[in-house]
CSV table of C-alpha atoms in Angstrom, one decimal:
chain,number,residue,atom,x,y,z
S,1,MET,CA,-74.7,6.9,22.9
S,2,ILE,CA,-71.6,8.8,24.1
S,3,GLY,CA,-69.6,5.5,24.1
S,4,GLN,CA,-70.6,4.8,20.5
S,5,MET,CA,-69.5,8.3,19.4
S,6,ASN,CA,-66.2,7.8,21.2
S,7,ASN,CA,-65.7,4.6,19.3
S,8,GLU,CA,-66.4,6.2,16.0
S,9,THR,CA,-64.0,9.0,16.8
S,10,VAL,CA,-61.3,6.6,17.8
S,11,LYS,CA,-61.9,4.7,14.6
S,12,ARG,CA,-61.6,7.9,12.5
S,13,TYR,CA,-58.4,8.9,14.3
S,14,SER,CA,-57.0,5.4,13.8
S,15,LEU,CA,-57.8,5.4,10.2
S,16,ALA,CA,-56.2,8.8,9.8
S,17,GLU,CA,-53.1,7.7,11.7
S,18,ILE,CA,-52.9,4.6,9.5
S,19,ALA,CA,-53.3,6.7,6.4
S,20,LEU,CA,-50.6,9.1,7.6
S,21,LEU,CA,-48.3,6.2,8.4
S,22,ALA,CA,-48.9,4.7,5.0
S,23,ILE,CA,-48.2,8.0,3.3
S,24,PHE,CA,-45.0,8.3,5.4
S,25,VAL,CA,-43.9,4.8,4.5
S,26,LEU,CA,-44.7,5.4,0.9
S,27,GLY,CA,-42.6,8.6,1.1
S,28,LEU,CA,-39.7,6.8,2.6
S,29,ALA,CA,-40.0,4.1,-0.1
S,30,ILE,CA,-40.1,6.7,-2.9
S,31,ALA,CA,-37.1,8.6,-1.3
S,32,TYR,CA,-35.2,5.3,-1.1
S,33,MET,CA,-36.1,4.5,-4.7
S,34,ILE,CA,-34.9,7.9,-5.8
S,35,VAL,CA,-31.6,7.5,-3.9
S,36,GLU,CA,-31.2,4.0,-5.3
S,37,ILE,CA,-31.9,5.2,-8.9
S,38,ARG,CA,-29.5,8.1,-8.4
S,39,HIS,CA,-26.9,5.8,-7.0
S,40,ARG,CA,-27.5,2.9,-9.4
S,41,VAL,CA,-24.3,2.5,-11.5
S,42,ILE,CA,-24.7,1.8,-15.2
S,43,LEU,CA,-21.6,0.2,-16.5
S,44,SER,CA,-20.0,0.7,-20.0
S,45,GLU,CA,-19.0,-2.1,-22.3
S,46,PRO,CA,-15.7,-3.7,-21.2
S,47,ILE,CA,-12.6,-1.7,-22.0
S,48,GLY,CA,-9.8,-4.1,-22.8
S,49,LEU,CA,-6.1,-3.7,-22.3
S,50,VAL,CA,-4.2,-5.3,-25.2
S,51,GLY,CA,-2.0,-8.2,-24.2
S,52,SER,CA,-3.2,-8.4,-20.6
S,53,GLY,CA,-6.2,-10.6,-20.8
S,54,LEU,CA,-8.0,-7.9,-18.7
S,55,SER,CA,-11.0,-5.6,-19.3
S,56,VAL,CA,-12.8,-3.3,-17.0
S,57,SER,CA,-15.9,-1.0,-17.2
S,58,MET,CA,-16.7,2.6,-16.3
S,59,PRO,CA,-19.9,4.4,-15.2
S,60,THR,CA,-22.1,5.7,-18.1
S,61,ASN,CA,-24.6,7.6,-15.8
S,62,PRO,CA,-25.2,11.2,-16.7
S,63,GLY,CA,-22.3,13.5,-16.0
S,64,TRP,CA,-19.6,10.8,-16.2
S,65,GLU,CA,-16.7,11.1,-18.6
S,66,TYR,CA,-14.2,8.4,-19.1
S,67,GLU,CA,-11.2,7.2,-21.2
S,68,THR,CA,-11.7,4.4,-23.6
S,69,THR,CA,-8.0,3.7,-24.2
S,70,TRP,CA,-5.5,2.7,-21.5
S,71,ARG,CA,-2.5,5.1,-21.3
S,72,TYR,CA,1.1,4.4,-20.2
S,73,GLU,CA,2.5,6.0,-17.1
S,74,SER,CA,6.2,6.5,-16.5
S,75,ASP,CA,6.3,4.3,-13.4
S,76,ASN,CA,5.6,1.1,-15.3
S,77,ASN,CA,1.8,1.3,-15.1
S,78,MET,CA,-1.1,1.5,-17.5
S,79,ALA,CA,-4.0,3.7,-16.4
S,80,LEU,CA,-7.6,4.4,-17.2
S,81,ILE,CA,-9.5,7.4,-15.7
S,82,ALA,CA,-13.1,8.6,-15.3
S,83,GLN,CA,-14.7,11.5,-13.6
S,84,LEU,CA,-18.1,12.8,-12.6
S,85,GLN,CA,-18.4,16.4,-13.7
S,86,VAL,CA,-21.3,18.7,-12.7
S,87,GLY,CA,-20.8,22.1,-14.4
S,88,ARG,CA,-17.3,23.0,-13.6
S,89,THR,CA,-17.2,21.0,-10.4
S,90,ARG,CA,-15.7,17.5,-10.2
S,91,LYS,CA,-17.8,15.4,-7.9
S,92,ALA,CA,-16.1,12.0,-8.1
S,93,SER,CA,-13.3,10.2,-10.0
S,94,ILE,CA,-12.1,6.7,-10.7
S,95,LEU,CA,-8.6,5.3,-11.4
S,96,TRP,CA,-7.8,1.9,-12.8
S,97,ARG,CA,-4.1,1.1,-12.7
S,98,TYR,CA,-2.5,-2.0,-14.2
S,99,ALA,CA,1.0,-2.4,-12.6
S,100,ILE,CA,3.4,-4.1,-15.0
S,101,CYS,CA,6.3,-4.7,-12.5
S,102,SER,CA,4.6,-5.7,-9.3
S,103,PRO,CA,6.3,-7.1,-6.2
S,104,SER,CA,5.8,-10.8,-5.7
S,105,GLU,CA,3.7,-10.2,-2.6
S,106,SER,CA,0.2,-10.7,-1.4
S,107,ALA,CA,-2.6,-8.2,-2.0
S,108,GLN,CA,-2.5,-7.2,1.6
S,109,ASP,CA,1.2,-6.5,1.4
S,110,ILE,CA,0.8,-4.5,-1.8
S,111,LEU,CA,-2.0,-2.4,-0.1
S,112,GLN,CA,0.2,-1.8,2.9
S,113,GLN,CA,3.1,-0.8,0.7
S,114,ARG,CA,1.0,1.7,-1.3
S,115,VAL,CA,-0.3,3.2,1.9
S,116,GLN,CA,3.1,3.6,3.4
S,117,GLN,CA,4.4,5.4,0.3
S,118,SER,CA,1.7,8.1,0.8
S,119,ASP,CA,2.0,8.2,4.6
S,120,SER,CA,-1.7,7.5,5.0
S,121,LYS,CA,-3.9,5.5,7.4
S,122,ILE,CA,-6.4,2.8,6.5
S,123,ASP,CA,-9.4,0.9,7.8
S,124,ASP,CA,-9.4,-2.9,8.1
S,125,ILE,CA,-8.7,-4.7,4.9
S,126,LYS,CA,-11.7,-6.6,3.5
S,127,THR,CA,-12.3,-8.9,0.6
S,128,LEU,CA,-14.7,-9.0,-2.4
S,129,SER,CA,-14.9,-12.6,-3.6
S,130,SER,CA,-16.1,-12.2,-7.2
S,131,PRO,CA,-15.5,-12.1,-10.1
S,132,LEU,CA,-11.9,-12.0,-8.9
S,133,PRO,CA,-10.8,-11.9,-5.2
S,134,MET,CA,-10.1,-8.3,-4.4
S,135,HIS,CA,-8.6,-7.0,-1.2
S,136,TYR,CA,-9.7,-3.4,-0.4
S,137,THR,CA,-9.8,-0.8,2.3
S,138,ILE,CA,-10.6,2.9,2.8
S,139,VAL,CA,-7.5,5.1,2.7
S,140,TYR,CA,-7.3,8.3,4.8
S,141,PRO,CA,-4.6,10.6,3.4
S,142,SER,CA,-2.4,12.5,5.9
S,143,GLY,CA,-3.3,15.9,4.4
S,144,SER,CA,-6.4,17.5,6.1
S,145,SER,CA,-7.7,18.7,2.7
S,146,ASP,CA,-7.4,15.3,1.1
S,147,ASN,CA,-10.6,13.2,1.0
S,148,ALA,CA,-10.7,9.5,1.9
S,149,PHE,CA,-11.0,7.0,-0.9
S,150,TYR,CA,-11.5,3.3,-1.7
S,151,LEU,CA,-8.5,1.3,-2.8
S,152,GLY,CA,-8.6,-2.3,-4.0
S,153,VAL,CA,-5.9,-4.7,-5.3
S,154,ILE,CA,-6.0,-7.9,-7.3
S,155,PRO,CA,-2.7,-9.8,-7.9
S,156,LEU,CA,-2.5,-11.1,-11.4
S,157,ASP,CA,-0.3,-13.6,-13.3
S,158,PHE,CA,3.2,-12.8,-14.7
S,159,GLY,CA,4.3,-10.3,-12.0
S,160,ARG,CA,1.3,-7.9,-12.5
S,161,HIS,CA,-1.5,-6.5,-10.3
S,162,LEU,CA,-4.6,-4.4,-10.8
S,163,GLU,CA,-5.7,-1.5,-8.6
S,164,LEU,CA,-9.0,0.3,-8.3
S,165,GLN,CA,-9.3,3.7,-6.7
S,166,VAL,CA,-12.6,5.5,-6.1
S,167,PHE,CA,-12.7,9.1,-4.9
S,168,ILE,CA,-15.7,11.3,-3.8
S,169,HIS,CA,-14.8,15.0,-3.9
S,170,GLN,CA,-17.6,17.4,-3.1
S,171,GLN,CA,-21.2,17.4,-1.8
S,172,LEU,CA,-21.7,13.7,-2.4
S,173,ASP,CA,-22.6,11.0,0.2
S,174,PHE,CA,-19.4,8.9,0.8
S,175,SER,CA,-21.7,5.8,0.6
S,176,TYR,CA,-21.8,6.4,-3.1
S,177,ALA,CA,-18.1,5.6,-3.2
S,178,GLU,CA,-18.8,2.1,-1.9
S,179,THR,CA,-21.6,1.7,-4.4
S,180,LEU,CA,-19.3,2.7,-7.2
S,181,PHE,CA,-16.5,0.6,-5.9
S,182,ARG,CA,-18.6,-2.6,-5.7
S,183,ALA,CA,-20.2,-2.1,-9.1
S,184,LEU,CA,-16.8,-1.5,-10.8
S,185,ALA,CA,-15.2,-4.5,-9.0
S,186,GLY,CA,-18.0,-6.7,-10.2
S,187,GLY,CA,-17.4,-5.7,-13.8
S,188,ILE,CA,-13.8,-7.0,-14.1
S,189,HIS,CA,-13.1,-9.6,-16.7
S,190,TYR,CA,-9.8,-11.5,-16.8
S,191,GLN,CA,-8.3,-14.5,-18.6
S,192,PRO,CA,-4.5,-15.2,-18.4
S,193,PRO,CA,-3.3,-14.5,-22.0
S,194,GLN,CA,-1.5,-17.1,-23.9
S,195,GLN,CA,0.8,-14.5,-25.4
S,196,LEU,CA,2.3,-13.8,-22.0
S,197,GLN,CA,2.8,-17.4,-21.2
S,198,ALA,CA,4.5,-17.8,-24.6
S,199,GLY,CA,6.7,-14.8,-23.8
S,200,LYS,CA,7.7,-16.4,-20.4
S,201,ASP,CA,8.6,-19.7,-22.1
S,202,GLN,CA,10.6,-17.8,-24.8
S,203,LEU,CA,12.6,-15.9,-22.2
S,204,ASP,CA,13.3,-18.9,-20.0
S,205,VAL,CA,15.0,-20.4,-23.1
S,206,PHE,CA,16.7,-17.1,-24.0
S,207,TRP,CA,18.3,-16.5,-20.6
S,208,ASN,CA,19.4,-20.1,-20.3
S,209,MET,CA,21.2,-19.6,-23.6
S,210,MET,CA,22.7,-16.4,-22.4
S,211,GLN,CA,23.9,-18.1,-19.3
S,212,SER,CA,25.6,-20.9,-21.4
S,213,ASN,CA,26.9,-18.3,-24.0
S,214,SER,CA,25.1,-20.2,-26.7
S,215,PHE,CA,24.9,-17.0,-28.7
S,216,SER,CA,28.7,-17.0,-28.9
S,217,PHE,CA,29.1,-13.3,-28.3
S,218,GLY,CA,32.9,-13.6,-28.6
S,219,LYS,CA,32.6,-14.9,-32.2
S,220,LYS,CA,30.0,-12.5,-33.5
S,221,SER,CA,31.1,-9.9,-36.0
S,222,ASP,CA,30.7,-6.2,-35.5
S,223,GLU,CA,27.4,-4.8,-36.8
S,224,ALA,CA,27.2,-1.5,-38.7
S,225,PHE,CA,24.0,0.0,-39.8
S,226,LEU,CA,23.3,3.2,-41.9
S,227,ILE,CA,20.2,5.0,-40.7
S,228,LYS,CA,18.1,6.7,-43.3
S,229,ASN,CA,14.9,8.9,-43.2
S,230,THR,CA,11.8,8.5,-45.4
S,231,GLU,CA,13.6,10.5,-48.2
S,232,ASN,CA,16.3,7.8,-48.3
S,233,GLN,CA,18.8,10.3,-46.9
S,234,PRO,CA,21.5,9.2,-44.4
S,235,VAL,CA,20.8,10.7,-41.0
S,236,GLY,CA,22.8,8.6,-38.7
S,237,TYR,CA,24.3,5.2,-37.9
S,238,ALA,CA,24.3,2.4,-35.3
S,239,TYR,CA,27.4,0.3,-34.4
S,240,HIS,CA,27.5,-2.8,-32.2
S,241,ARG,CA,30.4,-4.8,-30.9
S,242,TYR,CA,30.1,-8.2,-29.1
S,243,SER,CA,32.7,-9.8,-26.9
S,244,THR,CA,33.3,-12.0,-23.8
S,245,LEU,CA,35.3,-11.3,-20.7
S,246,GLY,CA,36.7,-14.1,-18.6
S,247,ALA,CA,36.1,-17.8,-19.1
S,248,ASN,CA,33.9,-20.8,-18.1
S,249,SER,CA,31.4,-20.1,-15.3
S,250,GLU,CA,32.8,-16.6,-14.8
S,251,THR,CA,32.2,-15.5,-18.4
S,252,ARG,CA,30.8,-12.0,-18.8
S,253,LEU,CA,29.1,-11.3,-22.1
S,254,GLN,CA,29.6,-7.7,-23.3
S,255,LEU,CA,27.7,-5.7,-25.9
S,256,LEU,CA,28.9,-2.2,-26.7
S,257,SER,CA,26.8,0.1,-28.9
S,258,ARG,CA,26.7,3.6,-30.3
S,259,GLN,CA,23.8,5.2,-32.1
S,260,TYR,CA,24.3,8.6,-33.7
S,261,GLU,CA,21.8,10.9,-35.4
S,262,HIS,CA,23.1,14.0,-37.2
S,263,LYS,CA,22.4,17.2,-35.2
S,264,SER,CA,20.1,15.3,-32.9
S,265,SER,CA,21.5,12.7,-30.6
S,266,LEU,CA,24.2,10.3,-29.6
S,267,VAL,CA,23.5,7.3,-27.4
S,268,GLU,CA,26.4,5.1,-26.1
S,269,SER,CA,25.8,2.0,-24.0
S,270,THR,CA,27.6,-1.0,-22.6
S,271,PHE,CA,25.8,-4.1,-21.5
S,272,TRP,CA,27.3,-6.8,-19.4
S,273,PHE,CA,25.8,-10.2,-18.4
S,274,ASP,CA,27.3,-12.2,-15.6
S,275,SER,CA,26.8,-15.9,-16.4
S,276,ASP,CA,27.6,-17.2,-13.0
S,277,GLN,CA,25.3,-14.7,-11.1
S,278,LYS,CA,22.5,-14.4,-13.7
S,279,ARG,CA,22.9,-10.7,-13.3
S,280,PHE,CA,23.2,-7.8,-15.8
S,281,THR,CA,24.6,-4.3,-15.7
S,282,TRP,CA,23.6,-1.8,-18.5
S,283,LYS,CA,25.2,1.6,-18.6
S,284,THR,CA,23.9,4.3,-21.1
S,285,THR,CA,24.8,7.9,-21.8
S,286,ILE,CA,22.4,10.0,-23.8
S,287,ASN,CA,23.5,13.3,-25.4
S,288,GLN,CA,20.5,15.0,-27.1
S,289,THR,CA,20.3,18.5,-28.7
S,290,GLY,CA,18.6,20.9,-26.4
S,291,MET,CA,18.7,18.6,-23.4
S,292,GLY,CA,21.7,20.3,-21.7
S,293,ARG,CA,24.2,18.0,-20.0
S,294,ALA,CA,24.4,14.3,-20.9
S,295,ARG,CA,22.2,12.0,-19.0
S,296,ASP,CA,23.7,8.8,-17.6
S,297,PHE,CA,21.7,5.7,-16.7
S,298,THR,CA,22.9,2.6,-14.9
S,299,LEU,CA,20.5,-0.4,-14.7
S,300,ILE,CA,21.5,-3.4,-12.6
S,301,GLN,CA,19.3,-6.5,-12.4
S,302,GLU,CA,20.1,-8.6,-9.4
S,303,SER,CA,19.8,-12.4,-9.5
S,304,ASN,CA,16.5,-12.1,-7.5
S,305,GLY,CA,15.0,-10.1,-10.4
S,306,THR,CA,15.1,-6.7,-8.6
S,307,VAL,CA,16.2,-3.8,-11.0
S,308,ASN,CA,18.0,-0.8,-9.6
S,309,ILE,CA,18.1,2.4,-11.6
S,310,ASN,CA,20.8,5.0,-11.0
S,311,THR,CA,21.1,8.3,-12.9
S,312,ASN,CA,23.0,11.6,-12.6
S,313,PHE,CA,19.9,13.8,-12.4
S,314,GLU,CA,17.3,12.2,-10.1
S,315,LYS,CA,17.0,9.9,-7.1
S,316,ASP,CA,17.8,6.2,-7.4
S,317,LYS,CA,14.8,3.9,-8.2
S,318,GLN,CA,14.0,0.2,-7.8
S,319,PHE,CA,11.3,-2.1,-9.1
S,320,ALA,CA,10.6,-5.8,-9.1
S,321,SER,CA,10.7,-7.8,-12.4
S,322,ASP,CA,9.3,-11.1,-13.5
S,323,SER,CA,10.9,-13.6,-15.9
S,324,LEU,CA,9.4,-11.6,-18.8
S,325,LEU,CA,12.0,-8.8,-18.7
S,326,LEU,CA,14.2,-8.3,-21.7
S,327,PRO,CA,16.6,-5.4,-22.2
S,328,GLU,CA,15.9,-3.5,-25.4
S,329,VAL,CA,19.5,-3.9,-26.5
S,330,LEU,CA,19.0,-7.7,-26.8
S,331,LEU,CA,15.8,-7.5,-28.8
S,332,PRO,CA,17.4,-8.7,-32.1
S,333,GLU,CA,19.0,-11.8,-30.4
S,334,CYS,CA,15.6,-12.7,-28.8
S,335,ALA,CA,13.7,-12.1,-32.1
S,336,ALA,CA,16.2,-14.4,-34.0
S,337,LEU,CA,15.5,-17.1,-31.4
S,338,PHE,CA,11.8,-16.5,-31.7
S,339,LEU,CA,12.0,-17.4,-35.4
S,340,GLU,CA,12.9,-21.0,-34.4
S,341,ARG,CA,9.7,-21.4,-32.3
S,342,GLN,CA,6.2,-22.5,-33.4
S,343,GLN,CA,4.4,-19.5,-31.9
S,344,ASN,CA,3.4,-16.7,-34.3
S,345,SER,CA,3.3,-14.0,-31.5
S,346,LEU,CA,4.1,-13.5,-27.9
S,347,ILE,CA,4.5,-10.7,-25.4
S,348,VAL,CA,7.6,-9.8,-23.4
S,349,ASP,CA,8.4,-6.8,-21.1
S,350,VAL,CA,11.1,-4.7,-22.8
S,351,LEU,CA,13.4,-2.7,-20.6
S,352,ALA,CA,14.4,0.6,-22.1
S,353,PRO,CA,17.9,2.1,-21.4
S,354,MET,CA,16.2,4.9,-19.4
S,355,GLY,CA,14.8,2.3,-17.0
S,356,PHE,CA,11.1,2.0,-17.8
S,357,VAL,CA,9.4,-1.2,-18.9
S,358,VAL,CA,7.0,-1.6,-21.8
S,359,PRO,CA,4.9,-4.7,-22.6
S,360,THR,CA,5.8,-5.5,-26.2
S,361,VAL,CA,4.3,-7.8,-28.8
S,362,MET,CA,6.7,-9.9,-30.9
S,363,GLU,CA,5.1,-11.2,-34.1
S,364,LYS,CA,6.2,-13.0,-37.2
S,365,ILE,CA,4.8,-11.4,-40.4
S,366,ASP,CA,5.0,-12.2,-44.1
S,367,ILE,CA,7.8,-10.7,-46.1
S,368,GLN,CA,5.1,-9.2,-48.4
S,369,SER,CA,3.6,-7.3,-45.5
S,370,ALA,CA,6.9,-5.7,-44.5
S,371,LEU,CA,7.5,-2.0,-45.1
S,372,ALA,CA,11.0,-2.6,-46.5
S,373,ARG,CA,12.0,-4.6,-49.6
S,374,SER,CA,15.2,-6.6,-50.2
S,375,GLU,CA,16.1,-9.9,-51.9
S,376,GLN,CA,18.1,-10.7,-48.8
S,377,ILE,CA,15.1,-10.6,-46.4
S,378,ALA,CA,14.0,-14.1,-45.5
S,379,PHE,CA,12.2,-13.4,-42.1
S,380,VAL,CA,10.5,-10.4,-40.6
S,381,VAL,CA,9.6,-9.9,-36.9
S,382,LYS,CA,7.3,-7.0,-36.0
S,383,ILE,CA,8.0,-5.4,-32.6
S,384,GLU,CA,4.9,-3.5,-31.3
S,385,PHE,CA,5.4,-1.4,-28.2
S,386,LEU,CA,2.1,-1.3,-26.3
S,387,ASN,CA,2.8,2.0,-24.5
S,388,ASN,CA,2.1,3.9,-27.8
S,389,PRO,CA,-0.2,2.7,-30.6
S,390,ASN,CA,1.9,4.6,-33.2
S,391,SER,CA,5.2,3.0,-32.2
S,392,PHE,CA,6.6,-0.2,-33.7
S,393,GLU,CA,9.6,-1.7,-35.4
S,394,GLU,CA,10.3,-4.4,-38.0
S,395,LEU,CA,13.4,-6.5,-37.7
S,396,TYR,CA,14.7,-8.0,-41.0
S,397,PHE,CA,16.7,-11.3,-41.0
S,398,ASP,CA,18.5,-13.2,-43.8
S,399,LYS,CA,18.2,-16.9,-44.4
S,400,ASP,CA,20.8,-17.6,-41.6
S,401,ARG,CA,18.6,-15.5,-39.2
S,402,ARG,CA,21.2,-12.8,-39.1
S,403,LEU,CA,19.9,-9.2,-38.6
S,404,ILE,CA,20.3,-7.2,-41.8
S,405,GLY,CA,18.0,-4.3,-41.2
S,406,ARG,CA,15.3,-2.6,-39.2
S,407,PHE,CA,12.4,-0.2,-39.8
S,408,GLU,CA,11.5,2.1,-36.9
S,409,ARG,CA,8.2,4.0,-36.6
S,410,GLN,CA,7.8,6.5,-33.8
S,411,PRO,CA,5.1,9.1,-33.3
S,412,LEU,CA,7.1,11.9,-35.0
S,413,ARG,CA,9.5,10.1,-37.3
S,414,LYS,CA,10.3,7.0,-39.4
S,415,ARG,CA,13.8,5.5,-39.8
S,416,LEU,CA,15.2,2.6,-41.9
S,417,TRP,CA,18.4,0.8,-40.9
S,418,GLU,CA,20.5,-0.8,-43.6
S,419,LEU,CA,23.4,-3.2,-42.9
S,420,THR,CA,26.7,-1.7,-44.1
S,421,THR,CA,30.4,-1.6,-43.2
S,422,PRO,CA,32.4,0.7,-40.8
S,423,ASP,CA,34.4,2.0,-43.7
S,424,ASN,CA,31.2,3.2,-45.4
S,425,LEU,CA,30.0,4.9,-42.3
S,426,GLU,CA,33.3,6.6,-41.8
S,427,GLN,CA,33.2,7.9,-45.4
S,428,ILE,CA,29.7,9.3,-44.9
S,429,PHE,CA,30.0,10.8,-41.4
S,430,GLN,CA,33.8,11.4,-41.3
S,431,ASP,CA,34.8,12.8,-37.8
S,432,ASN,CA,31.3,12.0,-36.5
S,433,PHE,CA,31.8,8.3,-36.9
S,434,GLN,CA,33.6,6.7,-33.9
S,435,PRO,CA,33.8,2.9,-33.7
S,436,VAL,CA,33.3,1.6,-30.2
S,437,ASN,CA,36.4,0.5,-28.2
S,438,ASN,CA,37.4,-3.1,-28.3
S,439,GLU,CA,36.8,-3.7,-24.6
S,440,VAL,CA,35.5,-1.8,-21.6
S,441,ALA,CA,36.4,-2.8,-18.1
S,442,PHE,CA,33.5,-4.3,-16.2
S,443,VAL,CA,32.4,-2.3,-13.2
S,444,LYS,CA,30.5,-4.0,-10.4
């Protein structure tokens, strides 16, 4: 009898223990599900970057705010940012960065270089295989107050690469950073764009012609343009002089230019191209009202593609360039050559005289669509700078593909260039008109 009671007691305790265990397991499962739901990343629709063939996504979970348009950064990058905001506190943030001028190195080398620049330490470098192979690591900044973050790199075509950075700031489990990182890396879409390939093909031909002096700089006439505002009032001028120095394989092509705008700015530059070394030097001085002393820029592209930037107001800089690079001063020559090709549009990387690089769409458009009218206009090429959606130019050519005008639209102004003569410019601007010198000594 006593044994039977003991058995029943044991059974009751066993059933109770099993029930408690089941409740405990269920609680763990519910807690795990809550954590999974809280950490589950819901991605936005792909956010494309014009002209790159690339699109990425951002988290749309409650509390997340993100940009829907890529923005240009001064160090030759396009960026896209998101952050998780709870009240006034930022809990997490994301940075996508598209590097336009990337060193021709492996993803591991780029990671190491980025870490060395910030004097940080890293974990082992790992790889995510899809949808694009991404090498990544955890970065530990040297500052004690700086939090660790995930950093991934994907090399892309045409001298570019993509970076993904994921930061966790306050009171969040760092494992959430990995969840975010993996979800975002899995949402990348990329297809090498035909416009960039067309741009590369175009510039291969262009630089070969520059090297052989096919543009005949020494025979080109000086170009004088009257610059007007939207009220058709003269506000400035542009003056270009072409020449060659030396002969045969040692020929140096030279382009001198001056652009003046009344009570606003004066920009003077000299561009040299060494045919034998496939190397250019571009010196520019910018005087601008309210800027103080003049700013000098010297850009030198070496034969290996490296561009060195020297100024009189900050430390020297350097960046790698691909075969897509085109100095802005040569845009008209390149656009005239583009008119002879079958493509209707292409993308090149335009180098500004201040040393930054902007992906730029070059597109043939109908004369009827142009913003200027003239019986002499036979061809129009639209130049759209992708660092600013409100910035573009139209270049106007006559039937001989000679530049006869230009329309400029910038965020705060519009300007129309009309082909004219130096005598006319001197009559309008008097002492403020200064033709460029016949020749400037080349400085290595």
